[in-house]
Coordinates of C-alpha atoms in Angstrom, one line a residue:
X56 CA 0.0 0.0 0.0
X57 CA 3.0 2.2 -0.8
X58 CA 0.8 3.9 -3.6
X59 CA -2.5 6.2 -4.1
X60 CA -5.3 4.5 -5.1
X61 CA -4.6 6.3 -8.7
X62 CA -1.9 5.1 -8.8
X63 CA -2.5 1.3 -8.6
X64 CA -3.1 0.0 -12.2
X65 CA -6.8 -1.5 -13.6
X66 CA -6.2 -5.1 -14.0
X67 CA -8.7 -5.5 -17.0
X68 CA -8.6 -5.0 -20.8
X69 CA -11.0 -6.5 -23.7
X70 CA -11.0 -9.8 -23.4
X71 CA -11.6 -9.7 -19.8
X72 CA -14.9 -7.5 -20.7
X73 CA -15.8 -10.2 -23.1
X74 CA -15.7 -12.8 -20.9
X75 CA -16.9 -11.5 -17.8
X76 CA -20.1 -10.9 -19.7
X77 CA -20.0 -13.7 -21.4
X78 CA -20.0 -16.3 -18.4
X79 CA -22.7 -14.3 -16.5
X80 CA -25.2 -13.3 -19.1
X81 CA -24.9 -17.4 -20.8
X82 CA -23.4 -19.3 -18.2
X83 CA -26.2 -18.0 -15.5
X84 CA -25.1 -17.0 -12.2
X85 CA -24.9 -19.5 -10.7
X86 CA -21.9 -21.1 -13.1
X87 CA -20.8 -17.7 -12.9
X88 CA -20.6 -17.7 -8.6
X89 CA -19.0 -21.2 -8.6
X90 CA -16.3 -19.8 -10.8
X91 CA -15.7 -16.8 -8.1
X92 CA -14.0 -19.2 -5.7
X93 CA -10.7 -19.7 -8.0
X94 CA -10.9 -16.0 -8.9
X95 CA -10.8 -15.0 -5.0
X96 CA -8.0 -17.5 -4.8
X97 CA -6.4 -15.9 -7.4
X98 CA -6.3 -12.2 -6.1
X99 CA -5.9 -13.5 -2.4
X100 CA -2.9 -15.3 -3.7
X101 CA -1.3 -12.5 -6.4
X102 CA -2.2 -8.9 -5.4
X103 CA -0.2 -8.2 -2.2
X104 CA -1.2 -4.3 -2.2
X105 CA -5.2 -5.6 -1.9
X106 CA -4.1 -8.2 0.5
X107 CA -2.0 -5.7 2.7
X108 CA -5.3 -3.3 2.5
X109 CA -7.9 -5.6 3.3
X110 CA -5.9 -7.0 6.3
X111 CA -5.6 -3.2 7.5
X112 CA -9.0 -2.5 7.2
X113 CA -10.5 -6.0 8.8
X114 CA -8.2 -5.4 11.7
X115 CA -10.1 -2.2 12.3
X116 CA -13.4 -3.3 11.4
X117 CA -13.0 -6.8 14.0
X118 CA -11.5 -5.5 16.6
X119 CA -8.8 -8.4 16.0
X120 CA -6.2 -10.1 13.6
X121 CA -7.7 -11.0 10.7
X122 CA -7.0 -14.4 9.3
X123 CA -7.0 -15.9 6.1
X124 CA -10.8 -16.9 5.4
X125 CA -11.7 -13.3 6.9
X126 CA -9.6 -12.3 3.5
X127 CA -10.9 -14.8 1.5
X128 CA -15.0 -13.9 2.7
X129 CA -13.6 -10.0 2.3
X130 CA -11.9 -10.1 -1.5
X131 CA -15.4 -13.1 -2.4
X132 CA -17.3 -9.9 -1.6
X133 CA -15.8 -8.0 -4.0
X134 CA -15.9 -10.5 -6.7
X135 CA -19.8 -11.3 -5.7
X136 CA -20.9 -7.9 -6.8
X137 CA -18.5 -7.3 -9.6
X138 CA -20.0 -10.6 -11.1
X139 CA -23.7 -9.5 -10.1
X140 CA -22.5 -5.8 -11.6
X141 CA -23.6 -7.3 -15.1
X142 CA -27.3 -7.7 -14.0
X143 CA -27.5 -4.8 -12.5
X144 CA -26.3 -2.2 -15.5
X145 CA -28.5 -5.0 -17.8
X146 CA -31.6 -5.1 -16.0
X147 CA -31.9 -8.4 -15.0
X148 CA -33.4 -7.9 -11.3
X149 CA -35.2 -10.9 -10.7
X150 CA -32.4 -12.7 -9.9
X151 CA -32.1 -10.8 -6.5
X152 CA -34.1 -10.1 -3.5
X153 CA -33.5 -6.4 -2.6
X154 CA -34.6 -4.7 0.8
X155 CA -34.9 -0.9 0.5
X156 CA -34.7 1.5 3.8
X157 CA -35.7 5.0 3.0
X158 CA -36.6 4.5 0.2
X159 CA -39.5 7.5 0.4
X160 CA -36.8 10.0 0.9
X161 CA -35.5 9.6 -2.6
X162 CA -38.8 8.9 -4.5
X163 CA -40.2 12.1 -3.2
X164 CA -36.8 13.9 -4.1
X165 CA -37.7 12.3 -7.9
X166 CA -41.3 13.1 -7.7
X167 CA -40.4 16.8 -6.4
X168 CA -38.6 17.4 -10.0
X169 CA -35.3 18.6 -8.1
X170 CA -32.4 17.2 -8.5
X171 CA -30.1 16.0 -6.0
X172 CA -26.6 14.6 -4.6
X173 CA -26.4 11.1 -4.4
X174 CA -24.0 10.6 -2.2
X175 CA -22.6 6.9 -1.8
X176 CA -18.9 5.3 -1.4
X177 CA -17.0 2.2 -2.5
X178 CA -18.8 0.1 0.3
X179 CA -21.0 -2.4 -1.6
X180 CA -22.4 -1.8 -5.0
X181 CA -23.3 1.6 -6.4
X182 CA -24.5 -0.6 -9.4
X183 CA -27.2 -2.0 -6.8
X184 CA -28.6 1.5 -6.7
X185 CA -28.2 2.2 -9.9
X186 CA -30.1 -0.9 -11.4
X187 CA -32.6 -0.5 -9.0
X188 CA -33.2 3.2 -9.8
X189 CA -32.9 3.0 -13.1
X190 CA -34.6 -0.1 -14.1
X191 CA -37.4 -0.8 -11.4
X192 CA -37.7 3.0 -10.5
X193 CA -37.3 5.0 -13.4
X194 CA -35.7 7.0 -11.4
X195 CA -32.7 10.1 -13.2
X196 CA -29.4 9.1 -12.3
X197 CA -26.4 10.3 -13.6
X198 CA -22.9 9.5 -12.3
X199 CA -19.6 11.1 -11.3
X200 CA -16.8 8.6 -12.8
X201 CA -12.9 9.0 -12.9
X202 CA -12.7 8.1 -16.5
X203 CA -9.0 8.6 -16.7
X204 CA -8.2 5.8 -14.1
X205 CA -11.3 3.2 -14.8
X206 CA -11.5 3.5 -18.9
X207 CA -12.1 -0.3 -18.6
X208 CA -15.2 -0.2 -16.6
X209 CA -16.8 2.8 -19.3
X210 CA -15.7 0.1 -21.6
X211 CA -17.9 -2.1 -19.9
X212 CA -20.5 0.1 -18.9
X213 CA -21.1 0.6 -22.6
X214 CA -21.0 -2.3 -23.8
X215 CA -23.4 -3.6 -21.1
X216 CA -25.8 -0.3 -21.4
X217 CA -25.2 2.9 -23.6
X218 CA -28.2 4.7 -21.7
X219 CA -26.3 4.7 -18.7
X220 CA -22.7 5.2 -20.4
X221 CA -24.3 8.4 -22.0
X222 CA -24.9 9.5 -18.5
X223 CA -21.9 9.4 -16.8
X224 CA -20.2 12.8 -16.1
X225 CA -16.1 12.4 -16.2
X226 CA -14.3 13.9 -13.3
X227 CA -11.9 16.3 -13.4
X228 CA -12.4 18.8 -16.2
X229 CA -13.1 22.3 -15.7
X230 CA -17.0 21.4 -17.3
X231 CA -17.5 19.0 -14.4
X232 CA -19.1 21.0 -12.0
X233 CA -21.0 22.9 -15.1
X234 CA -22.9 19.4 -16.3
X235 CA -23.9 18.7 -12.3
X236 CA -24.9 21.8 -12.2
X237 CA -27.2 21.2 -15.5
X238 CA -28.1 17.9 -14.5
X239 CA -29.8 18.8 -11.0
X240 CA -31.7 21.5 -12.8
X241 CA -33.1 18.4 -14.9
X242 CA -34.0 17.0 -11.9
X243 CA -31.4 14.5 -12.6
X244 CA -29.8 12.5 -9.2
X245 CA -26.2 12.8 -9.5
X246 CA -24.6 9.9 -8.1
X247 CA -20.8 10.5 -6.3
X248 CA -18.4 8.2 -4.5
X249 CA -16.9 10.2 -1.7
X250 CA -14.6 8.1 0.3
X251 CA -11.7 8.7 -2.3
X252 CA -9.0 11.5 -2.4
X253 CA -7.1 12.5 -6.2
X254 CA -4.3 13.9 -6.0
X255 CA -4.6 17.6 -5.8
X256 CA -7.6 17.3 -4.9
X257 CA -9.0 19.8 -1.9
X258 CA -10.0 17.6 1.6
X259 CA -10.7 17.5 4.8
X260 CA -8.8 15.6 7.9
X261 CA -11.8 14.0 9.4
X262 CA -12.7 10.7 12.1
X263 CA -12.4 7.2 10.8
X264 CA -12.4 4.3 12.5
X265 CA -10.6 6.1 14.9
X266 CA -8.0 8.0 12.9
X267 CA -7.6 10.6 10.8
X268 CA -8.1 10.1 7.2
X269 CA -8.3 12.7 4.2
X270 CA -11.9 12.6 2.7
X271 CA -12.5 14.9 0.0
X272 CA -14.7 18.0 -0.2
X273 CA -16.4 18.0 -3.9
X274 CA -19.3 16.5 -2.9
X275 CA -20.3 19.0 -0.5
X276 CA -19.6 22.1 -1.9
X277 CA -20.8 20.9 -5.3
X278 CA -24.1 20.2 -2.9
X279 CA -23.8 24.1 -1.5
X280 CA -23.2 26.0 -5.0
X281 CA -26.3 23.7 -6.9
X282 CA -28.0 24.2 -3.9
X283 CA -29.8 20.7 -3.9
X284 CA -30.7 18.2 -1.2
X285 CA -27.9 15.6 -0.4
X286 CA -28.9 12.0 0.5
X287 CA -26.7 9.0 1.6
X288 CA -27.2 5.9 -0.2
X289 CA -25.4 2.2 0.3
X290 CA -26.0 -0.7 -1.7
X291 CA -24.6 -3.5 0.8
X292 CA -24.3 -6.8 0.0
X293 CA -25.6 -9.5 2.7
X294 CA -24.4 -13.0 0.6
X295 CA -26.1 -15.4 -1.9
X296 CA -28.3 -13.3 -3.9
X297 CA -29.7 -10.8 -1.2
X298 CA -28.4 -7.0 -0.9
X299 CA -30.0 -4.1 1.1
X300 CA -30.3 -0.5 0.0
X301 CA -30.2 2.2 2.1
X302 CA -31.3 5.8 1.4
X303 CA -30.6 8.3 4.2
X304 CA -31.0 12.3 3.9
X305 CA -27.8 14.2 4.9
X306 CA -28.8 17.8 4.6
X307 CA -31.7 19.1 2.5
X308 CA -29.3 22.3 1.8
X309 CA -26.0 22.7 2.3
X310 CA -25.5 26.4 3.1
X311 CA -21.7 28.3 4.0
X312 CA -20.7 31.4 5.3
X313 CA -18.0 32.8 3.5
X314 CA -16.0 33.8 7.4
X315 CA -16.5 30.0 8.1
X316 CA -16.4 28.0 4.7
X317 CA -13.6 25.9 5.7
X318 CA -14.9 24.5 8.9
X319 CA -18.5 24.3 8.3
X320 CA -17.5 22.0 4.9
X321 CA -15.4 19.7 7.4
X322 CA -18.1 19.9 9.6
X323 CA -20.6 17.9 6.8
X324 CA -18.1 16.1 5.4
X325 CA -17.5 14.6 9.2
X326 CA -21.3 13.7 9.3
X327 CA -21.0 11.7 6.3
X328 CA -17.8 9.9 7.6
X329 CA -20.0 9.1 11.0
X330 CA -22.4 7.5 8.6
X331 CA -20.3 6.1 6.3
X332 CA -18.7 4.4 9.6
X333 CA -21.9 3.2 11.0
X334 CA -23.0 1.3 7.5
X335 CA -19.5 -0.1 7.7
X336 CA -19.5 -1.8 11.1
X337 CA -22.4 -3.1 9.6
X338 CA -21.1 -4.5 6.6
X339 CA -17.9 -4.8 7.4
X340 CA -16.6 -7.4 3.9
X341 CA -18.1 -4.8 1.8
X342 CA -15.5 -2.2 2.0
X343 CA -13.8 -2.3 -1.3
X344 CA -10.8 0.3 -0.8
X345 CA -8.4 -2.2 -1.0
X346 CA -5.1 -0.2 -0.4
X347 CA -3.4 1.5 2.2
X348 CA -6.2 3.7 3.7
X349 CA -5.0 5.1 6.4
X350 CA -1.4 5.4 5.5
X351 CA -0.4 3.6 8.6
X352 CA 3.5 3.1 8.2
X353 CA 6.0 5.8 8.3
X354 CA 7.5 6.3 5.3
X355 CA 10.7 5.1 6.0
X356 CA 9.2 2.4 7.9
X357 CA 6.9 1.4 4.2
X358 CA 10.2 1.6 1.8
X359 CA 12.3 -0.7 4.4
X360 CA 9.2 -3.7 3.9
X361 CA 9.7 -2.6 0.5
X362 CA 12.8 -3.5 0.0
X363 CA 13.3 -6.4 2.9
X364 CA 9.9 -8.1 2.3
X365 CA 9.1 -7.9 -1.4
X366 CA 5.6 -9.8 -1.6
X367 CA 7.0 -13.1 -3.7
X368 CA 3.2 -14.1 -4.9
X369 CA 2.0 -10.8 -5.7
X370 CA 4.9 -10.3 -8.1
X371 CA 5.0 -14.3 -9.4
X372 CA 1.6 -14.1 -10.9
X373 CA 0.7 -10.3 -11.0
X374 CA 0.0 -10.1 -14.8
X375 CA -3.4 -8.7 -14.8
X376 CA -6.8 -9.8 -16.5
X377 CA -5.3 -11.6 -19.3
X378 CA -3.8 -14.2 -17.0
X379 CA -6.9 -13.8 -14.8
X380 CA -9.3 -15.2 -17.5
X381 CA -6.7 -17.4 -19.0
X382 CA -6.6 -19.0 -15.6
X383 CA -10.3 -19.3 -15.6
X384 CA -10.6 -20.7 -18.9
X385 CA -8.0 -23.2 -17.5
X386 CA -10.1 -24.2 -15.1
X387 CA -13.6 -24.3 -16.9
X388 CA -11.4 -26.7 -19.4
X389 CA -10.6 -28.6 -16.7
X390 CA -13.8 -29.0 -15.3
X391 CA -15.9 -29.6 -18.7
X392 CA -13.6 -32.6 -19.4
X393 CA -13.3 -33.5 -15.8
X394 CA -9.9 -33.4 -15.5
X395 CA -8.9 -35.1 -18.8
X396 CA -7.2 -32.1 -20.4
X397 CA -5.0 -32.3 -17.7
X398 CA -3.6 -35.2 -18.5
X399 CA -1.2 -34.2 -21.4
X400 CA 0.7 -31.3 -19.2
X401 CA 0.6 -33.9 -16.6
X402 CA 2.4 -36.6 -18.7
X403 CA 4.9 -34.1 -19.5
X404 CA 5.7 -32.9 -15.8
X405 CA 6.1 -36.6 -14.6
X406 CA 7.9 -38.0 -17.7
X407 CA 10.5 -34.5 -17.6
X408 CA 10.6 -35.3 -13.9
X409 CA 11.3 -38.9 -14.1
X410 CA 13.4 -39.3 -17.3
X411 CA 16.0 -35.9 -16.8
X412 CA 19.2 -37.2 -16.2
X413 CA 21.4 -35.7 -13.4
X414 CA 24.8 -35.7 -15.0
X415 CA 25.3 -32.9 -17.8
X416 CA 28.2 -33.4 -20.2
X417 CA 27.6 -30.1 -22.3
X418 CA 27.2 -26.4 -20.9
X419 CA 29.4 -23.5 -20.4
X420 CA 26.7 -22.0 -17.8
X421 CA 25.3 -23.5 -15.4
X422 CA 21.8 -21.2 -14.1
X423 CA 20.4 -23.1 -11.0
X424 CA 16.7 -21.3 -10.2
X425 CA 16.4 -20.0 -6.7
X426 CA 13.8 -21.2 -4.3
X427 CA 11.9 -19.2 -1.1
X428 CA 14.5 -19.2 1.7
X429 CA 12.8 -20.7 5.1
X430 CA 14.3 -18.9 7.9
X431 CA 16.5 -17.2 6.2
X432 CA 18.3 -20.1 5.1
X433 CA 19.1 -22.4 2.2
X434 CA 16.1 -25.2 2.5
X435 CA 16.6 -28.4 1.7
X436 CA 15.0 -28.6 -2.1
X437 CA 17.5 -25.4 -2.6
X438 CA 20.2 -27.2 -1.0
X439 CA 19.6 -30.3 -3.3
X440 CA 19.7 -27.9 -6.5
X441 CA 23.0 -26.0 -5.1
X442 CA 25.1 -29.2 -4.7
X443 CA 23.6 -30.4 -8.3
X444 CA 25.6 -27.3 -9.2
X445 CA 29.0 -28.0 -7.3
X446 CA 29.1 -31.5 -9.0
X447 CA 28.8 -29.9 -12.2
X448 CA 31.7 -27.4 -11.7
X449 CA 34.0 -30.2 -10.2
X450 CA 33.1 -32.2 -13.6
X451 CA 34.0 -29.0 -15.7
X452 CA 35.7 -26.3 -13.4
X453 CA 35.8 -24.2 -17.1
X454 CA 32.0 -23.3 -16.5
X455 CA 30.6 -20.5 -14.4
X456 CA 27.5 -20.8 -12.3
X457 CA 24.7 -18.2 -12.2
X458 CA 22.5 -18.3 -9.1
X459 CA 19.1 -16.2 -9.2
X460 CA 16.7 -15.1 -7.0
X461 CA 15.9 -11.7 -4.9
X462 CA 14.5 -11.3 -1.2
X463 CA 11.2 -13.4 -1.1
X464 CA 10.4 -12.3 2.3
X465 CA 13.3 -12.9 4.2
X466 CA 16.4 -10.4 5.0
X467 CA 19.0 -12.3 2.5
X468 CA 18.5 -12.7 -1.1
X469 CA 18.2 -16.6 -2.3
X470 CA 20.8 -15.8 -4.6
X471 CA 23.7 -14.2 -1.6
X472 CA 22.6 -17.1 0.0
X473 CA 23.2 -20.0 -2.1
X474 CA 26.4 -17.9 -2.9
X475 CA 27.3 -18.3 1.1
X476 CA 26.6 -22.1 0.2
X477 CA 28.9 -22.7 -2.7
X478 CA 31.6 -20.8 -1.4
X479 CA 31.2 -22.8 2.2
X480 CA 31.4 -25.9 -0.4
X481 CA 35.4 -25.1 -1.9
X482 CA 33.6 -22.9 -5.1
X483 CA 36.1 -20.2 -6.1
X484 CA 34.2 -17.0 -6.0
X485 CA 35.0 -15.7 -9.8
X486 CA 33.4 -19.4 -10.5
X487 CA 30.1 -17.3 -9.4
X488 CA 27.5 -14.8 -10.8
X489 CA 24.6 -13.7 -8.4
X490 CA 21.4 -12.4 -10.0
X491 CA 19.0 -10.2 -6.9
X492 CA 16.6 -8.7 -8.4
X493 CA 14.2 -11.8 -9.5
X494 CA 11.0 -13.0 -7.6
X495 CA 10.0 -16.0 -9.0
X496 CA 10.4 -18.3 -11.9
X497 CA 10.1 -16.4 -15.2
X498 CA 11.7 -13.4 -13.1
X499 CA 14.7 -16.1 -12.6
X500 CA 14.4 -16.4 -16.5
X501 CA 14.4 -13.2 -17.5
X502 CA 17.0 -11.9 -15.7
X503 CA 19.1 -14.5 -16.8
X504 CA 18.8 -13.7 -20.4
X505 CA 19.5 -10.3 -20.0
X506 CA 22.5 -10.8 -17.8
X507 CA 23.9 -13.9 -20.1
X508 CA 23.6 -11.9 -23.5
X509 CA 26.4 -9.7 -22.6
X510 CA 28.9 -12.5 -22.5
X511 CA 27.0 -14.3 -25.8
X512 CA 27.0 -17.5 -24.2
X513 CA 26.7 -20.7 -26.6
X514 CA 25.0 -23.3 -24.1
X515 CA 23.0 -23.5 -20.8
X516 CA 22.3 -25.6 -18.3
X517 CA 19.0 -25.3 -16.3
X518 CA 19.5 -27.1 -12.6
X519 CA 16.1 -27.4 -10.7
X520 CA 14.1 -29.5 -8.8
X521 CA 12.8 -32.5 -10.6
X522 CA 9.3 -31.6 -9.8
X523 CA 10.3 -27.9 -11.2
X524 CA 11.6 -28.9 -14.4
X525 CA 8.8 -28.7 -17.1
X526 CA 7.4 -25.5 -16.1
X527 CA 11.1 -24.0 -16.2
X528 CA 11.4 -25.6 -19.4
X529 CA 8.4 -24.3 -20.7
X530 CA 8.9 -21.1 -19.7
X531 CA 12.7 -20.9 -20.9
X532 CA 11.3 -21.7 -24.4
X533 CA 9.0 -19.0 -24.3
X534 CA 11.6 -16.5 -23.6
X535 CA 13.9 -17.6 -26.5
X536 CA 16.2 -19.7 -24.6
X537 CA 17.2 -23.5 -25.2
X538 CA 18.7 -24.8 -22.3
X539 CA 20.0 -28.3 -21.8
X540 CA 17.9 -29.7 -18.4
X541 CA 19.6 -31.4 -15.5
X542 CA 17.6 -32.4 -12.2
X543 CA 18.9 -31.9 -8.6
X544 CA 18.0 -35.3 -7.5
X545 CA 19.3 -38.6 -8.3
X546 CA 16.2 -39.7 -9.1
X547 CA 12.2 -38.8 -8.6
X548 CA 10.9 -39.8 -5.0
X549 CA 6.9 -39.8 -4.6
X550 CA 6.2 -39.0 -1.5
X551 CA 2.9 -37.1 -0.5
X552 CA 5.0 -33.9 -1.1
X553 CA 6.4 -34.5 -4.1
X554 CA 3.0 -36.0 -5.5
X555 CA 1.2 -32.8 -4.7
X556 CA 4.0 -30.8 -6.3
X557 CA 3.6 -32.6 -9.9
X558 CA -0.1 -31.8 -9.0
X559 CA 0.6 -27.8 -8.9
X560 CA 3.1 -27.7 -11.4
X561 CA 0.8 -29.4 -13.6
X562 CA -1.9 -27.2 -13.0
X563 CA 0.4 -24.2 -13.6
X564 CA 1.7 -26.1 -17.1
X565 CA -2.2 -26.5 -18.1
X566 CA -2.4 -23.2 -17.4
X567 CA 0.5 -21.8 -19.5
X568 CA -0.6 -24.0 -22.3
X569 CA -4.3 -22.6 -21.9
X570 CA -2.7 -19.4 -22.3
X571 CA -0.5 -20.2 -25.2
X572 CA -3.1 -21.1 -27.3
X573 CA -5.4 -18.0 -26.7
X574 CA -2.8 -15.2 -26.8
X575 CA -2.1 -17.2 -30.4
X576 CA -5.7 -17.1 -31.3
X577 CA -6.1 -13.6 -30.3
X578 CA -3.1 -12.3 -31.6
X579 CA -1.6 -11.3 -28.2
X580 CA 1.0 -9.0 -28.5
X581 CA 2.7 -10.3 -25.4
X582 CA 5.1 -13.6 -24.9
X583 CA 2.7 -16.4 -23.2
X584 CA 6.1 -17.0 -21.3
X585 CA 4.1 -14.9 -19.2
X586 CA 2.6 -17.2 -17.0
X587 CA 4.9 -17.5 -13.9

């Protein structure tokens, strides 16, 4: 959570549009809900920013540590209404029993031909609201969107419904406050998120969950110059297919004094945080802000985790909606044919991990592929690998040895450390290249070709675990390389460990495969080596 909110990048593009409408408007929701469970494993697993955040806010919200399901229910949450975000901007309300409080307040502000601030927040689903006003109401709504940093969801939003895409008001230019301004003469209810600070934009210090967090000021004074009612709404969602809606008035005119602007505007701007607050303890998974809110590390404090604790699966399979809906494609393959596409990736990890020999004649580089430290030290799979590589330098003592891997959450790099190890082992030290900088697999790869086509190398070996091999060689293809393979192990040992392992990395290998094909199809620009 080391960056603004703007700052973090939309993980979506086309074919992630396609599909996601795709699977809910002819798979059904339900299809579309059992898929949710791999996608919340997904982001649990890769997006250490989200993670970070919605450990931060959960500790606040339960009054304790959060564990892992608390996560899991939080980021499901998410993906619930983002799924159930397609029936919504379509129309399709029958799939859902909605409970409306308040919901007088806003049909007499429609009736009364005035329009008004909708004021709402990223906790639940504006879209709930939306649907429900639009759709089943007829209600005028018109929206406040940050075009610039969610061109993705427009995408989407016009794809899914043009009405409502001609309605949205983008945020930021000087004609903003202009079209509000037109739009509440219309009667229209303008709809605004106001838990959200851009940068350079004006706020307010205000109470929030017991700290002092920057809320901005738009909506209110946007509320004081139209001169229109302001009312509160939350969409939350309660599970399965039931959500509540919540319409509360805040002020039915916002009026400042000119001698007092400044505090009166923090002092609405507080009442809204008190309520925002209250609908939160009440819903606490459906806070979707998930990044550092409330800044809660000293700076020097965030850049040492930075650099100490990089998040190892956040950066291994961080590669956006393209390998999100590969991987889910991969799965829905794999569930169609129960299991029976599986079974060529699966022949290939156990025949590469059975039938690699151990003994390398050729190779003037040897690259052996880091692995997670546990305690800060070499574990024993890494171990195996490193000695793999001293009994190919005492065979040729011509070749050099290149070890990769950065700081996967402990204080040492796997690559100073398995240095420590070969040098502790009678290694000469010019015998020995160390790579930092890598996370995981194709980081190991890539890094490797960069740093070995300055000395134009003419062969490579790859050394990793048995297990390891066929995803590694996959991946090394991908980038352009050809390296001979050599396993750390005499030979393959299946026990329960090792069994689940040839599961995963066959899972992974369906997955890269799944991948490859598609980004072919599609024309892709990208490598498909991108699959970590």
């Amino acid at each position: 959570m080391n960056r603004p909110w703007t700052q973090l990048p939309e993980r979506s593009n086309t074919l992630a549009l396609w599909l996601i409408r795709w699977i809910a408007l002819r798979l059904g929701r339900l299809a579309g809900r059992a898929l949710l469970y791999p996608i919340t494993l997904y982001f649990l697993l890769t997006t250490g920013e989200a993670r970070r955040g919605s450990q931060q806010f959960l500790r606040r919200a339960l009054a304790r540590e959060p564990n892992w399901r608390d996560q899991f229910r939080h980021m499901h949450c998410f993906a619930a209404t983002i799924l159930d975000r397609v029936y919504f901007l379509t129309g399709r309300l029958e799939h859902f029993a909605m409970t409306i409080h308040g919901s007088q307040s806003i049909l007499d502000q429609a009736e009364s031909g005035r329009g008004c601030i909708l004021l709402g927040s990223h906790l639940g689903s504006f879209e709930a609201l939306r649907g429900l006003g639009v759709h089943q109401r007829q209600l005028p709504i018109r929206m406040l969107m940050n075009t610039a940093h969610n061109p993705m969801m427009s995408q989407l939003l016009d794809v899914l419904n043009p009405e409502l895409a001609q309605g949205i008001i983008p945020v930021g230019g000087p004609e903003t406050l202009l079209k509000v301004s037109e739009s509440v003469e219309q009667g229209c209810l303008v709809g605004v998120l106001g838990d959200r600070v851009a940068p350079g934009e004006k706020a307010v210090a205000c109470r929030f969950f017991g700290q002092q967090v920057d809320f901005p000021t738009a909506p209110i004074i946007m509320a004081a110059l139209t001169g229109c009612p302001v009312i509160l709404c939350f969409g939350l969602y309660r599970g399965g297919h039931c959500y509540e809606v919540h319409f509360e008035r805040l002020a039915e005119r916002v009026v400042l004094d000119r001698r007092c602007r400044q505090e009166q505007v923090a002092v609405w701007v507080q009442r809204y945080v008190d309520r925002l607050e209250h609908y939160t303890r009440a819903a606490p998974y459906n806070w979707f802000n998930f990044y550092d809110y409330w800044q809660d590390a000293p700076l020097v404090d965030r850049a040492r985790v930075k650099v100490r604790r990089p998040q190892r699966f956040a950066r291994q399979l961080e590669m956006g909606w393209q390998g999100l809906w590969t991987l889910l494609l991969s799965n829905m393959l794999l569930l169609v044919t129960l299991g029976l596409s599986g079974l060529w990736p699966l022949r290939r990890v156990w025949r590469t991990a059975r039938d690699t020999p151990c003994q390398v004649v050729a190779g003037d580089w040897v690259i052996v592929l880091g692995m997670r430290l546990q305690h800060n030290q070499v574990s024993r799979d890494y171990a195996c690998r490193l000695e793999r590589a001293v009994v190919l330098y005492r065979a040729d003592p011509q070749r050099r040895i290149l070890l990769v891997g950065g700081q996967t959450g402990c204080r040492d790099s796997e690559a100073a450390r398995g240095r420590e190890y070969l040098l502790a082992r009678g290694l000469p030290a010019e015998a020995l290249v160390v790579e930092e900088q890598s996370l995981h697999t194709l980081d190991n790869l890539r890094h490797a070709r960069q740093l070995l086509e300055k000395y134009q190398t003419p062969s490579l070996v790859l050394v990793t675990s048995r297990y390891h091999l066929a995803r590694s060689e996959a991946l090394a293809q991908g980038l352009g390389l050809c390296p001979v393979l050599c396993a750390a192990e005499e030979r393959l040992r299946l026990d329960l460990l090792t069994v689940w392992r040839l599961v995963v990395e066959t899972a992974y290998l369906h997955w890269y495969e799944v991948y490859q094909r598609w980004a072919h199809w599609i024309g892709h620009r990208h490598s498909p080596a991108e699959i970590r």
